[in-house]
Coordinates of C-alpha atoms in Angstrom, one line a residue:
M1 CA 49.5 1.3 12.7
L2 CA 49.7 -2.4 12.1
S3 CA 53.6 -2.7 11.9
T4 CA 55.8 -1.0 14.4
A5 CA 59.4 -2.4 14.0
F6 CA 62.1 -1.3 12.0
S7 CA 65.3 -3.4 10.7
L8 CA 69.1 -2.8 11.1
K9 CA 70.5 -5.1 8.5
S10 CA 73.9 -6.6 8.2
S11 CA 75.5 -3.4 6.7
F12 CA 75.7 -2.4 10.4
K13 CA 78.4 -3.3 13.4
V14 CA 75.5 -5.3 15.3
S15 CA 74.2 -7.9 12.8
P16 CA 71.9 -9.0 12.0
Q17 CA 69.4 -7.5 14.3
A18 CA 65.9 -6.0 14.5
I19 CA 64.3 -3.1 17.0
A20 CA 61.1 -3.6 17.6
V21 CA 58.8 -1.7 19.9
Q22 CA 57.7 -3.1 23.0
K23 CA 54.1 -2.4 24.3
R24 CA 53.7 -0.6 27.5
P25 CA 53.8 -2.4 30.9
T26 CA 50.7 -4.4 32.0
G27 CA 48.2 -2.2 33.6
T28 CA 48.5 0.9 31.1
P29 CA 45.2 2.4 29.7
V30 CA 44.9 0.8 26.1
S31 CA 42.4 1.9 23.3
C32 CA 42.0 1.2 19.6
K33 CA 41.9 5.2 19.0
A34 CA 44.4 6.1 22.0
R35 CA 46.9 3.1 21.1
H36 CA 49.4 2.7 24.0
C37 CA 49.3 5.7 25.7
A38 CA 48.3 6.8 29.7
S39 CA 45.9 9.9 29.7
L40 CA 46.2 10.4 25.5
S41 CA 43.7 12.0 24.1
S42 CA 42.3 11.6 20.6
R43 CA 39.8 12.8 18.0
S44 CA 39.6 11.6 14.4
L45 CA 40.3 13.9 11.6
S46 CA 39.7 12.8 8.5
G47 CA 40.3 9.1 9.2
R48 CA 43.8 10.4 10.7
Q49 CA 44.3 10.8 14.6
V50 CA 45.2 13.9 16.0
H51 CA 47.2 13.0 19.7
V52 CA 48.0 15.4 22.5
P53 CA 50.1 13.2 25.3
T54 CA 49.2 14.8 28.4
T55 CA 51.5 13.1 31.0
A56 CA 55.4 12.4 31.3
R57 CA 54.7 8.8 30.8
C58 CA 54.5 9.8 27.3
H59 CA 58.0 10.7 27.3
R60 CA 59.5 7.4 27.5
L61 CA 60.4 4.9 24.8
R62 CA 60.7 1.4 25.2
R63 CA 62.9 -0.7 22.7
V64 CA 63.7 -4.1 22.6
A65 CA 66.5 -5.6 20.3
H66 CA 65.9 -9.2 19.2
T67 CA 68.0 -12.0 17.7
A68 CA 67.8 -12.9 14.0
G69 CA 69.9 -15.9 13.1
G70 CA 72.6 -15.5 16.4
G71 CA 72.5 -11.5 17.3
I72 CA 73.1 -10.0 20.4
V73 CA 69.9 -9.6 22.8
M74 CA 69.3 -6.4 24.1
A75 CA 66.2 -4.6 26.0
A76 CA 66.8 -0.9 27.6
S77 CA 63.6 1.4 29.1
D78 CA 65.4 5.2 27.5
T79 CA 64.1 8.5 29.0
I80 CA 63.6 10.8 26.4
D81 CA 65.0 14.2 26.3
L82 CA 63.2 17.0 25.1
L83 CA 66.0 18.3 23.8
G84 CA 67.4 15.0 22.3
S85 CA 65.0 12.6 22.3
V86 CA 66.3 10.5 19.5
M87 CA 69.8 10.2 21.8
A88 CA 67.7 7.8 23.7
A89 CA 69.3 5.0 21.9
E90 CA 72.8 5.8 22.5
K91 CA 71.7 5.8 26.6
S92 CA 72.0 1.8 26.4
G93 CA 74.9 0.5 26.9
L94 CA 74.1 -2.4 24.3
S95 CA 72.6 0.6 21.7
P96 CA 73.4 0.3 18.0
S97 CA 74.8 4.0 18.7
G98 CA 77.1 3.2 16.0
D99 CA 74.6 2.1 13.5
L100 CA 72.5 5.5 14.0
A101 CA 75.6 7.4 13.6
A102 CA 76.6 6.1 10.7
A103 CA 72.7 6.8 9.3
C104 CA 72.4 9.9 10.1
K105 CA 75.6 11.2 8.2
N106 CA 73.7 9.9 4.9
V107 CA 71.0 12.2 5.6
A108 CA 69.9 16.1 5.5
V109 CA 67.3 18.2 6.5
L110 CA 66.0 21.0 4.5
F111 CA 64.3 23.5 6.0
D112 CA 61.8 25.9 4.9
F113 CA 62.4 29.5 6.7
D114 CA 59.3 31.5 7.2
G115 CA 57.1 30.1 9.3
T116 CA 59.3 26.9 10.4
L117 CA 62.4 27.9 11.8
G118 CA 61.8 31.6 12.1
D119 CA 59.1 33.2 13.6
T120 CA 58.7 35.7 11.0
E121 CA 55.6 35.2 8.7
T122 CA 53.5 36.9 10.8
P123 CA 55.4 40.5 10.8
A124 CA 56.4 39.9 7.4
M125 CA 52.6 39.2 6.3
E126 CA 51.5 42.5 8.6
V127 CA 53.8 44.4 6.8
A128 CA 52.8 42.9 3.4
Y129 CA 49.0 43.5 4.2
W130 CA 49.3 47.2 5.3
E131 CA 51.6 47.9 2.0
L132 CA 48.8 46.4 0.5
A133 CA 45.7 47.8 2.0
P134 CA 45.2 51.3 0.3
Y135 CA 45.2 49.7 -3.0
F136 CA 42.5 46.8 -1.9
A137 CA 39.5 47.2 -4.2
G138 CA 36.4 48.7 -2.6
T139 CA 37.6 48.8 0.8
T140 CA 37.2 51.4 3.6
P141 CA 38.9 52.4 6.7
A142 CA 36.6 50.1 8.9
D143 CA 37.3 47.2 6.6
H144 CA 41.3 47.3 7.8
T145 CA 41.0 45.3 11.0
Q146 CA 43.3 43.0 12.9
T147 CA 40.9 40.6 12.2
N148 CA 41.1 41.0 8.7
C149 CA 44.8 41.2 8.8
N150 CA 45.1 37.8 10.3
E151 CA 42.9 36.4 8.0
F152 CA 45.1 37.8 4.8
I153 CA 48.1 36.2 7.1
R154 CA 46.4 32.5 6.9
D155 CA 45.4 32.9 3.2
N156 CA 49.0 33.8 2.2
A157 CA 51.3 32.4 3.9
G158 CA 54.0 31.0 2.3
K159 CA 53.2 32.9 -0.9
A160 CA 55.2 35.2 -2.5
F161 CA 54.3 39.1 -2.9
E162 CA 54.5 39.2 -6.3
H163 CA 51.6 36.2 -6.1
M164 CA 49.6 38.8 -3.8
V165 CA 49.8 41.5 -5.9
E166 CA 48.7 40.0 -9.0
V167 CA 45.4 39.0 -6.8
V168 CA 44.8 42.5 -5.8
E169 CA 45.5 43.9 -9.7
E170 CA 43.2 41.2 -11.1
A171 CA 40.6 42.2 -8.6
R172 CA 41.2 46.4 -9.2
A173 CA 41.2 45.4 -13.2
K174 CA 37.5 43.6 -12.5
A175 CA 36.0 46.2 -10.6
G176 CA 37.4 49.4 -13.4
L177 CA 39.9 51.1 -11.2
P178 CA 43.5 52.2 -11.9
S179 CA 46.3 49.7 -11.4
I180 CA 48.6 50.5 -8.1
S181 CA 51.3 51.8 -10.1
E182 CA 49.0 54.1 -11.8
L183 CA 47.7 54.9 -8.6
K184 CA 50.8 55.1 -6.5
A185 CA 51.9 57.4 -9.2
S186 CA 49.3 59.7 -9.2
K187 CA 49.2 59.8 -5.3
S188 CA 45.4 59.4 -4.9
E189 CA 45.3 56.7 -2.4
D190 CA 42.3 57.1 -0.3
P191 CA 43.6 59.4 2.4
A192 CA 41.0 57.8 5.0
V193 CA 42.8 54.4 4.6
L194 CA 45.9 55.8 4.6
A195 CA 45.4 57.3 8.1
V196 CA 44.6 54.0 9.3
V197 CA 47.5 52.4 7.4
D198 CA 50.0 54.7 9.2
V199 CA 49.2 53.9 12.5
A200 CA 50.3 50.2 11.3
R201 CA 53.5 51.8 9.7
A202 CA 54.8 53.6 12.7
K203 CA 54.1 49.9 14.5
F204 CA 56.5 48.4 12.6
G205 CA 59.3 51.2 12.3
L206 CA 58.4 52.2 8.9
P207 CA 58.1 55.6 7.6
T208 CA 54.3 56.7 7.3
F209 CA 52.5 58.1 4.2
K210 CA 52.5 61.7 5.9
A211 CA 56.2 61.4 6.2
L212 CA 56.6 59.9 3.0
R213 CA 54.3 62.2 1.0
S214 CA 55.6 65.3 3.0
G215 CA 59.1 64.5 1.7
E216 CA 60.2 63.8 5.0
A217 CA 61.0 60.4 4.0
K218 CA 62.0 58.6 1.0
E219 CA 59.2 56.9 -1.0
Q220 CA 60.3 53.9 -3.5
A221 CA 58.6 54.7 -7.2
D222 CA 58.9 51.0 -7.5
F223 CA 55.9 49.1 -5.4
L224 CA 58.0 45.5 -5.1
T225 CA 61.5 47.3 -4.4
M226 CA 59.7 49.3 -1.4
Q227 CA 57.5 46.2 -0.2
K228 CA 61.0 44.2 -0.2
D229 CA 63.0 46.8 1.5
E230 CA 60.9 47.2 4.2
T231 CA 60.2 43.8 5.0
V232 CA 63.6 43.6 5.1
E233 CA 63.8 46.8 7.6
A234 CA 61.0 45.6 9.8
L235 CA 62.4 41.7 10.1
A236 CA 65.8 43.0 10.7
T237 CA 64.7 44.1 14.7
L238 CA 61.3 41.7 14.5
A239 CA 62.6 38.3 13.5
K240 CA 62.8 35.3 16.0
A241 CA 63.4 32.1 16.2
C242 CA 60.5 29.5 16.5
T243 CA 60.1 27.9 19.9
G244 CA 62.5 25.2 20.4
V245 CA 64.5 25.7 17.0
H246 CA 68.1 26.4 18.5
A247 CA 67.2 23.1 21.1
T248 CA 66.5 21.1 17.8
L249 CA 69.5 22.4 15.9
E250 CA 71.8 21.5 18.6
T251 CA 70.1 18.1 18.5
L252 CA 70.6 17.3 14.7
I253 CA 74.4 18.7 14.9
A254 CA 74.6 16.0 17.6
L255 CA 73.4 13.6 15.4
G256 CA 75.4 14.1 12.8
V257 CA 73.0 15.5 10.7
R258 CA 73.3 18.5 8.0
S259 CA 70.8 20.9 7.2
A260 CA 70.3 23.8 5.2
I261 CA 67.6 26.9 4.4
A262 CA 65.6 26.0 1.1
T263 CA 62.9 29.1 0.8
T264 CA 61.4 31.2 -1.6
S265 CA 61.7 34.2 0.5
G266 CA 64.6 36.7 -1.1
K267 CA 67.9 37.9 -0.4
P268 CA 68.8 40.0 2.0
R269 CA 65.7 39.1 3.6
V270 CA 66.3 35.7 4.8
P271 CA 70.1 36.4 5.7
V272 CA 68.7 39.2 7.7
S273 CA 66.3 37.3 9.6
V274 CA 68.7 34.7 10.4
V275 CA 71.1 37.5 12.1
A276 CA 68.0 38.6 14.1
A277 CA 66.9 34.9 15.0
E278 CA 70.5 34.2 16.5
L279 CA 70.7 31.4 13.9
T280 CA 74.0 32.3 11.6
K281 CA 75.5 29.3 13.6
Y282 CA 73.6 26.9 11.8
F283 CA 73.1 28.8 8.8
P284 CA 76.1 30.7 7.5
A285 CA 75.5 32.2 3.7
E286 CA 76.3 29.3 2.0
K287 CA 73.6 27.0 3.5
I288 CA 70.8 29.8 2.4
H289 CA 69.0 28.9 -0.5
S290 CA 66.4 31.3 -1.8
G291 CA 63.8 30.3 -4.7
E292 CA 63.8 34.0 -5.6
S293 CA 67.4 35.2 -5.4
D294 CA 69.2 32.1 -6.7
F295 CA 67.6 31.4 -9.8
T296 CA 67.2 33.8 -12.9
P297 CA 64.1 34.1 -13.5
P298 CA 63.1 33.6 -9.8
R299 CA 61.3 30.1 -9.3
F300 CA 59.1 30.3 -6.3
K301 CA 57.6 27.0 -4.9
P302 CA 55.8 24.6 -5.7
D303 CA 58.8 24.6 -8.3
P304 CA 61.1 22.2 -7.2
A305 CA 64.4 23.8 -7.6
V306 CA 65.4 25.3 -4.1
Y307 CA 65.0 22.1 -2.8
L308 CA 66.8 20.5 -5.5
L309 CA 69.6 23.3 -5.2
A310 CA 69.8 22.8 -1.6
A311 CA 70.0 18.9 -1.8
K312 CA 72.8 19.3 -3.9
T313 CA 74.9 21.9 -2.0
E314 CA 74.4 19.4 0.9
K315 CA 75.9 16.4 -1.4
V316 CA 72.2 14.4 -0.4
D317 CA 70.2 12.5 -3.1
P318 CA 66.8 14.4 -2.5
A319 CA 65.4 11.0 -1.8
D320 CA 67.7 11.1 1.4
A321 CA 66.3 14.2 2.7
I322 CA 63.9 15.4 5.0
A323 CA 61.7 18.6 4.2
V324 CA 60.2 20.9 6.9
E325 CA 57.3 22.8 5.6
D326 CA 54.3 25.0 7.0
S327 CA 52.4 25.8 3.6
A328 CA 51.1 24.2 0.6
S329 CA 53.1 25.9 -1.7
G330 CA 56.4 24.5 0.2
V331 CA 54.9 20.7 0.7
G332 CA 54.3 21.2 -3.2
S333 CA 58.0 22.1 -3.5
A334 CA 59.4 19.5 -1.8
S335 CA 57.0 16.8 -3.3
N336 CA 57.6 18.1 -6.5
A337 CA 61.4 17.8 -5.9
A338 CA 60.9 14.3 -4.9
I339 CA 62.1 14.7 -1.3
G340 CA 62.2 11.3 0.9
L341 CA 60.3 12.8 3.9
I342 CA 58.0 15.9 4.1
V343 CA 57.6 17.0 7.7
G344 CA 54.9 19.6 8.3
Y345 CA 55.1 21.8 11.1
V346 CA 51.9 24.0 12.7
G347 CA 53.7 25.6 15.6
G348 CA 54.4 28.9 14.3
S349 CA 52.6 32.4 15.5
H350 CA 50.8 32.8 12.1
I351 CA 49.1 29.4 12.7
G352 CA 46.2 30.0 14.9
A353 CA 45.3 27.6 17.5
E354 CA 41.4 27.7 15.8
V355 CA 42.9 26.6 12.5
T356 CA 45.8 24.4 13.5
D357 CA 43.7 21.2 12.8
S358 CA 42.4 22.1 9.2
H359 CA 46.2 23.9 8.4
A360 CA 47.8 20.4 9.1
R361 CA 45.1 18.3 7.1
M362 CA 45.9 20.9 4.2
L363 CA 49.6 20.3 4.6
M364 CA 48.8 16.6 4.1
A365 CA 46.7 17.0 1.4
G366 CA 49.4 17.7 -0.8
T367 CA 47.1 20.2 -3.3
R368 CA 50.4 22.1 -4.7
A369 CA 52.0 18.8 -5.6
D370 CA 52.1 17.6 -9.1
N371 CA 51.7 13.7 -7.7
G372 CA 49.1 14.9 -5.1
V373 CA 51.9 13.8 -2.2
G374 CA 51.4 15.8 1.2
C375 CA 53.1 15.5 4.3
Q376 CA 53.3 12.0 5.9
I377 CA 53.1 13.4 9.6
V378 CA 52.5 16.9 10.6
I379 CA 54.1 18.0 14.2
S380 CA 52.7 21.0 16.5
D381 CA 56.3 20.8 18.5
M382 CA 59.9 21.3 16.8
L383 CA 61.5 19.7 19.7
E384 CA 59.9 16.8 18.3
L385 CA 61.4 16.6 14.7
P386 CA 64.9 14.7 15.8
K387 CA 63.6 11.9 16.4
I388 CA 61.9 11.8 13.2
V389 CA 64.5 12.7 11.6
A390 CA 66.8 9.7 13.2
F391 CA 63.6 6.8 12.4
F392 CA 64.3 8.4 9.0
A393 CA 68.0 7.7 8.9
M394 CA 67.5 4.3 10.1
E395 CA 64.9 3.3 7.2
R396 CA 66.9 5.2 4.5
A397 CA 70.1 3.1 5.9
Q398 CA 67.6 0.0 5.2
G399 CA 66.5 1.4 1.7
R400 CA 63.3 2.0 2.4
S401 CA 61.5 5.1 1.2
A402 CA 58.2 6.6 1.7
P403 CA 55.5 6.0 2.9
F404 CA 56.9 5.0 6.0
T405 CA 55.2 3.1 9.0
F406 CA 56.0 4.8 12.1
P407 CA 56.7 2.9 15.2
E408 CA 54.2 3.3 17.7
D409 CA 56.0 4.2 20.9
L410 CA 57.8 7.1 18.5
L411 CA 54.4 8.5 17.9
V412 CA 53.4 8.0 21.5
S413 CA 56.3 9.8 23.0
I414 CA 55.5 12.9 20.5
S415 CA 54.7 16.1 23.0
G416 CA 51.7 18.6 21.7
K417 CA 49.3 17.2 18.9
Y418 CA 50.5 15.6 15.5
W419 CA 49.1 13.9 12.7
V420 CA 49.8 11.0 10.4

């Protein structure tokens, strides 16, 4: 990272001046890989660096403002607050708090929901797996293990259920098997597989096939309708916010940054999950935008429509918005909408520790974006988002756009793994 400074031009109250990053005090171990961070572990990831700050010193950000033609001079060492690290600049008596506040009013954060705001991807995808399990081509009860379920979740996270159904139908047709609707209508699914599926359905509080087929519970004739209804039913009790989300949203409010949800998932699934996760305060109905429910026909990610709608509703240009995403299709949607900065998030429970690195690399690759542009930064701790938002707001206030050069000490202050 060669450049670590960002400017504040004459449009701001303190004019003209620049805020630059000051290197850590003499004596702090420094290396090319680890940059200026004490006890920082780092390893290569396809030319990018993965950083894991391990000491409290990594939660301090030094800033120094210098003159450019007669401005004021200030120097301050600001303690990074995990609940509002980006407010550090305002804790100094000579800080450009007015500049930051003004800049933040002009940007918005547009969140994906499942696996990003709501830790819902795992329960929703588990429900999807067990609904499809009786119809996977050529499987036996022994194939339906938690390991295979977890692999299914990793491979399909962020995708619409309709897409999963298409894949299963193609496999059945290739194997010369009847379609899902034909098998369901004839009630000729493998009873041994259904017995395994019933154990999982009971775990989610869903009626078992035994109950459905005996008439004790009503069975939906339409497979997609059944899936959507059952997912909503399960998430009404299982949905919760991802770690750090509430504190992050409070910090964004304190900064004056607007936020909204831009999801592929439909309604009422997402509104029900918002209530269960206690996020209604931040996302009333008018701030929840769905690619499935807000368009006819549905516009699923990577189609950019839902991000464009969210930006329009929040009255910001897409270039002044940040997208927070956990899936390739979501990153593609944000990139196709020309969102100003795409931040990847790999802290959801559906992304296991063993695949975090590869998942982050996938988010940065932009494989579902028309222009091949993916995330510029990926974080594993949602609490780190506000400082990135503040940096973006100041950059946009100066008319700068991606790709951005993140200040060295901003990166050093990030807790947990990150990828740039």
